[in-house]
Amino acid sequence: MSEIPSGPAMPSAVPTTPAAPTPVLQVRGLVKRYGRVTALQGADLDVEAGTIHGLVGTNGAGKTTLLRIVGTVLRADGGTVSVMGVDALGKPSSARLLLGFMPDFFGVYEDLTVYEYLDFFGEAYGLAAPARAFRIPELLSLTHLEGKAASDVQRLSRGMQQRLCLARALIHRPRLLLLDEPAGGLDPRGRAELRDILKGLAADGVAVLISSHILSELADMCTAVTIIEQGSVVASGSVDTIAPAARLRSLSARLAGDPAPWLEFVAARPGVAGAAVSATGTLEIRFAGDLAAQARLVAELVEAGVPLAALEAPRALEEAYFESTQGLVT
Amino acid sequence: MSDSVRERDAGRERWNPLRGFVPLFRRELKGQMRGRRASVTFTVYLALMVVVLTGVLLVADSAGSKGDPTVGQVLFIAMAFTQTALILLLGPVFAAGAIAGERERQTFETLVSTRMTSGGIVLGKVAGAVGFLVVLTASSLPLMALAYVFGGVGPSTIFAVYGWDLLLMIWVVSLAVAASSLVGRTLWAAVITYVLVFLAVFMTGFLEVVQMSLRAAAQDGAAQDGAASLIFLYANPFSGLWELAIPGVREEIGLEVALKSFALSGGAWHAAVSAAALGLAVWAVSPLRRRWGRQNG
């Protein structure tokens, strides 16, 4: 870029040969207060390259505040935020070169066409005209807006505007993508498309930090999750590691036939603390064990001739969420 | 741009306080020029100027002043004052939504999350609105030039008046952008700007009258110090115009010794107010400024 100073090299904030892989995003002890309300109280977070990291929490838990601070649009009251080694709180302009931010509520410039919109933001990020001319068709293809380059932004559907906003956040090829409730207002097809796009970006090495209320949506795409409540991180890690393995869970088994004769047999299996027939005719099993133990239980039941038609278990992320939080807000 | 280049840039960038000015100026001007509002504004503006032009010519004709060079002067003065009044009226319309409008349509965060600086954003917005007003007033240049045809007004006078109007455009747009960055609503930003313009146009005259009366009473009819007594008029947007549109008017009414130039002193005043307003706007636009206990998200 033209802004690189000539002459002797200046000390760089980015380590050129890191000894060990560093997370793309490192948040330590982040604090944010709104008057007497503490929105974030010492939050820590690591997001690795090539991962989709979910940020889960109730309304008011501090997710948006955290994303806005990392996105350099909100001042923090304490802590550090490092994006690829760049101090995002001290040098926000430098950090913005490395991150793309899509807020939860966003508008678009309705007096522009789709191409002009992306061209404007490309220039705002300092991309030269040839680079923009190359990058914009690439993004339109990625977000399935190929045929809309000349369309007025105001004529796009909500889902298309959402994808355009995602393209806008990606215009400068950020290493970290921050998405605050990106699927809000999207139909199921739109959500599936968004999921595929994000998976593709992660496969290209982009770190994605995404907040959402919709746990099933996050469970489908996230490789890691951070659960936040009352401004504090209460659990963080891969979905499997944060899911409680040893505690009792309810498994719901649907049998082809009357489940009553099998109650005693099922209750005697390893890990099963109890079994009962529900009002809807399903066999409710109180079970303690990890996924491997659950697989062994299913094999035993089938081997014994239990007419098992389906077995439903609560999703790991949902379990972890409800286990870790009490629904409190700051 | 490769990752390594980008990371290196992120680690060692040169500070550019106006980064983002050019794309935002271009976008603003494009936005102002598109849509029905621009065409309506041009039509109404030119229609008003034509009405003033026709009115002056009809009056001159009925008064039997045909061919008199003072017709050109009267025509020019009438159109110059109309143009300045329209600038003061239209400036807030095109600038009050500069920042407040971004907040209203929820584009503000996406804007400030780019690499644009607050200075680049504010100056880009100001330049966009001023650019539109420049194009608007330039459209009346052929009408103004008619005064030259009638005689009594030189090109230097016409350009001096346009120069003064450019200063007033920057002044009123800066006030509107500052108001827009401080309040969340375009409507309130417009109201605040109109109040400030009203105070500058009418309150300065009123204060001048009050001050002159008080001084006259205190000095019991003694000769007044003209420079001191007309101090409020320097802040009036029309005072410089008056001096520039009617060359020699100060000498005619005997103020040449007592008064400093309205155009120079008034110009310096309006430039200083514009600079202060822009500084305030830059501070208010910064997303990472300290907010005195205010919740912001």
Short mmCIF file of N, CA and C in Angstrom, two decimals, chain A residues 141-211:
data_model
loop_
_atom_site.label_atom_id
_atom_site.label_comp_id
_atom_site.label_asym_id
_atom_site.label_seq_id
_atom_site.Cartn_x
_atom_site.Cartn_y
_atom_site.Cartn_z
N SER A 141 -19.59 -13.17 -6.27
CA SER A 141 -19.74 -14.60 -6.52
C SER A 141 -19.86 -15.37 -5.21
N LEU A 142 -19.01 -15.02 -4.25
CA LEU A 142 -19.02 -15.71 -2.96
C LEU A 142 -20.37 -15.58 -2.26
N THR A 143 -20.98 -14.41 -2.38
CA THR A 143 -22.24 -14.17 -1.66
C THR A 143 -23.46 -14.36 -2.57
N HIS A 144 -23.24 -14.95 -3.71
CA HIS A 144 -24.33 -15.26 -4.66
C HIS A 144 -25.10 -14.01 -5.08
N LEU A 145 -24.38 -12.93 -5.34
CA LEU A 145 -25.01 -11.70 -5.80
C LEU A 145 -24.49 -11.31 -7.19
N GLU A 146 -24.03 -12.32 -7.93
CA GLU A 146 -23.37 -12.06 -9.23
C GLU A 146 -24.20 -11.18 -10.15
N GLY A 147 -25.48 -11.48 -10.24
CA GLY A 147 -26.32 -10.76 -11.20
C GLY A 147 -26.84 -9.43 -10.69
N LYS A 148 -26.40 -9.03 -9.49
CA LYS A 148 -27.00 -7.85 -8.85
C LYS A 148 -26.06 -6.64 -8.82
N ALA A 149 -24.92 -6.74 -9.49
CA ALA A 149 -23.92 -5.66 -9.39
C ALA A 149 -24.51 -4.29 -9.73
N ALA A 150 -25.37 -4.25 -10.74
CA ALA A 150 -25.90 -2.95 -11.16
C ALA A 150 -27.23 -2.61 -10.49
N SER A 151 -27.70 -3.48 -9.61
CA SER A 151 -28.99 -3.22 -8.95
C SER A 151 -28.84 -2.18 -7.85
N ASP A 152 -29.90 -1.40 -7.64
CA ASP A 152 -29.90 -0.48 -6.51
C ASP A 152 -29.96 -1.28 -5.22
N VAL A 153 -29.19 -0.88 -4.24
CA VAL A 153 -29.17 -1.60 -2.97
C VAL A 153 -30.57 -1.65 -2.35
N GLN A 154 -31.33 -0.56 -2.54
CA GLN A 154 -32.65 -0.50 -1.91
C GLN A 154 -33.63 -1.52 -2.50
N ARG A 155 -33.30 -2.06 -3.68
CA ARG A 155 -34.19 -3.03 -4.30
C ARG A 155 -33.87 -4.47 -3.88
N LEU A 156 -32.82 -4.65 -3.11
CA LEU A 156 -32.45 -6.00 -2.67
C LEU A 156 -33.35 -6.45 -1.53
N SER A 157 -33.56 -7.76 -1.45
CA SER A 157 -34.31 -8.30 -0.32
C SER A 157 -33.45 -8.20 0.94
N ARG A 158 -34.08 -8.43 2.08
CA ARG A 158 -33.35 -8.36 3.35
C ARG A 158 -32.18 -9.35 3.36
N GLY A 159 -32.44 -10.55 2.88
CA GLY A 159 -31.39 -11.57 2.85
C GLY A 159 -30.24 -11.17 1.96
N MET A 160 -30.57 -10.56 0.81
CA MET A 160 -29.51 -10.11 -0.11
C MET A 160 -28.71 -8.98 0.51
N GLN A 161 -29.42 -8.07 1.20
CA GLN A 161 -28.71 -6.97 1.86
C GLN A 161 -27.77 -7.52 2.94
N GLN A 162 -28.22 -8.58 3.60
CA GLN A 162 -27.39 -9.20 4.63
C GLN A 162 -26.11 -9.77 3.99
N ARG A 163 -26.28 -10.41 2.84
CA ARG A 163 -25.12 -10.99 2.16
C ARG A 163 -24.21 -9.88 1.62
N LEU A 164 -24.84 -8.78 1.19
CA LEU A 164 -24.04 -7.65 0.70
C LEU A 164 -23.21 -7.07 1.85
N CYS A 165 -23.83 -7.01 3.03
CA CYS A 165 -23.11 -6.48 4.19
C CYS A 165 -21.95 -7.41 4.57
N LEU A 166 -22.17 -8.70 4.38
CA LEU A 166 -21.08 -9.65 4.63
C LEU A 166 -19.96 -9.43 3.62
N ALA A 167 -20.34 -9.23 2.36
CA ALA A 167 -19.34 -8.96 1.33
C ALA A 167 -18.57 -7.69 1.66
N ARG A 168 -19.29 -6.70 2.17
CA ARG A 168 -18.65 -5.44 2.57
C ARG A 168 -17.60 -5.68 3.67
N ALA A 169 -17.96 -6.54 4.62
CA ALA A 169 -17.02 -6.82 5.72
C ALA A 169 -15.81 -7.60 5.25
N LEU A 170 -15.92 -8.24 4.09
CA LEU A 170 -14.82 -9.07 3.59
C LEU A 170 -13.99 -8.38 2.52
N ILE A 171 -14.36 -7.16 2.16
CA ILE A 171 -13.78 -6.50 0.98
C ILE A 171 -12.25 -6.41 1.08
N HIS A 172 -11.70 -6.24 2.27
CA HIS A 172 -10.25 -6.05 2.43
C HIS A 172 -9.56 -7.33 2.90
N ARG A 173 -10.20 -8.47 2.70
CA ARG A 173 -9.67 -9.79 3.07
C ARG A 173 -9.21 -9.81 4.54
N PRO A 174 -10.14 -9.60 5.46
CA PRO A 174 -9.74 -9.59 6.88
C PRO A 174 -9.34 -10.99 7.35
N ARG A 175 -8.51 -11.03 8.38
CA ARG A 175 -8.10 -12.31 8.98
C ARG A 175 -9.09 -12.71 10.06
N LEU A 176 -9.83 -11.74 10.56
CA LEU A 176 -10.82 -12.00 11.62
C LEU A 176 -12.14 -11.38 11.20
N LEU A 177 -13.19 -12.19 11.21
CA LEU A 177 -14.50 -11.69 10.82
C LEU A 177 -15.42 -11.71 12.05
N LEU A 178 -15.98 -10.56 12.37
CA LEU A 178 -16.85 -10.44 13.54
C LEU A 178 -18.29 -10.29 13.06
N LEU A 179 -19.15 -11.21 13.45
CA LEU A 179 -20.54 -11.19 12.99
C LEU A 179 -21.46 -11.18 14.20
N ASP A 180 -22.25 -10.14 14.33
CA ASP A 180 -23.17 -10.04 15.46
C ASP A 180 -24.57 -10.42 14.99
N GLU A 181 -25.04 -11.56 15.40
CA GLU A 181 -26.37 -12.06 15.02
C GLU A 181 -26.60 -11.95 13.50
N PRO A 182 -25.75 -12.57 12.72
CA PRO A 182 -25.85 -12.36 11.27
C PRO A 182 -27.06 -13.02 10.63
N ALA A 183 -27.64 -14.00 11.31
CA ALA A 183 -28.74 -14.75 10.68
C ALA A 183 -30.10 -14.18 11.02
N GLY A 184 -30.13 -13.13 11.82
CA GLY A 184 -31.41 -12.53 12.19
C GLY A 184 -32.16 -12.06 10.95
N GLY A 185 -33.38 -12.47 10.79
CA GLY A 185 -34.18 -12.04 9.65
C GLY A 185 -33.97 -12.86 8.39
N LEU A 186 -33.11 -13.86 8.47
CA LEU A 186 -32.89 -14.70 7.28
C LEU A 186 -33.84 -15.89 7.28
N ASP A 187 -34.26 -16.29 6.10
CA ASP A 187 -35.09 -17.49 6.00
C ASP A 187 -34.17 -18.72 6.06
N PRO A 188 -34.74 -19.92 6.19
CA PRO A 188 -33.89 -21.12 6.33
C PRO A 188 -32.87 -21.27 5.21
N ARG A 189 -33.27 -20.95 3.98
CA ARG A 189 -32.32 -21.06 2.88
C ARG A 189 -31.18 -20.06 3.05
N GLY A 190 -31.54 -18.86 3.45
CA GLY A 190 -30.53 -17.83 3.67
C GLY A 190 -29.55 -18.25 4.76
N ARG A 191 -30.08 -18.88 5.81
CA ARG A 191 -29.21 -19.33 6.89
C ARG A 191 -28.26 -20.42 6.42
N ALA A 192 -28.79 -21.31 5.63
CA ALA A 192 -27.95 -22.40 5.12
C ALA A 192 -26.85 -21.84 4.23
N GLU A 193 -27.21 -20.83 3.42
CA GLU A 193 -26.20 -20.21 2.54
C GLU A 193 -25.13 -19.51 3.36
N LEU A 194 -25.59 -18.81 4.40
CA LEU A 194 -24.64 -18.11 5.26
C LEU A 194 -23.67 -19.10 5.91
N ARG A 195 -24.25 -20.21 6.39
CA ARG A 195 -23.43 -21.24 7.03
C ARG A 195 -22.37 -21.76 6.06
N ASP A 196 -22.77 -22.00 4.82
CA ASP A 196 -21.82 -22.52 3.84
C ASP A 196 -20.72 -21.51 3.53
N ILE A 197 -21.12 -20.23 3.44
CA ILE A 197 -20.13 -19.19 3.16
C ILE A 197 -19.11 -19.12 4.29
N LEU A 198 -19.62 -19.15 5.53
CA LEU A 198 -18.71 -19.05 6.68
C LEU A 198 -17.79 -20.25 6.77
N LYS A 199 -18.32 -21.42 6.46
CA LYS A 199 -17.47 -22.61 6.48
C LYS A 199 -16.36 -22.49 5.43
N GLY A 200 -16.73 -21.95 4.28
CA GLY A 200 -15.73 -21.75 3.22
C GLY A 200 -14.65 -20.77 3.65
N LEU A 201 -15.06 -19.70 4.33
CA LEU A 201 -14.09 -18.71 4.79
C LEU A 201 -13.14 -19.32 5.82
N ALA A 202 -13.73 -20.10 6.73
CA ALA A 202 -12.90 -20.75 7.75
C ALA A 202 -11.90 -21.71 7.10
N ALA A 203 -12.37 -22.40 6.07
CA ALA A 203 -11.47 -23.32 5.36
C ALA A 203 -10.30 -22.56 4.72
N ASP A 204 -10.54 -21.28 4.40
CA ASP A 204 -9.47 -20.45 3.83
C ASP A 204 -8.58 -19.83 4.91
N GLY A 205 -8.84 -20.16 6.16
CA GLY A 205 -7.97 -19.67 7.24
C GLY A 205 -8.49 -18.46 7.98
N VAL A 206 -9.67 -17.97 7.60
CA VAL A 206 -10.22 -16.81 8.30
C VAL A 206 -10.79 -17.26 9.64
N ALA A 207 -10.53 -16.48 10.68
CA ALA A 207 -11.14 -16.76 11.98
C ALA A 207 -12.47 -16.02 12.04
N VAL A 208 -13.53 -16.74 12.38
CA VAL A 208 -14.86 -16.13 12.41
C VAL A 208 -15.37 -16.15 13.85
N LEU A 209 -15.74 -14.99 14.36
CA LEU A 209 -16.36 -14.91 15.69
C LEU A 209 -17.79 -14.46 15.47
N ILE A 210 -18.73 -15.33 15.84
CA ILE A 210 -20.13 -15.09 15.50
C ILE A 210 -20.99 -15.20 16.75
N SER A 211 -21.85 -14.22 16.96
CA SER A 211 -22.75 -14.31 18.11
C SER A 211 -24.14 -14.67 17.60
#
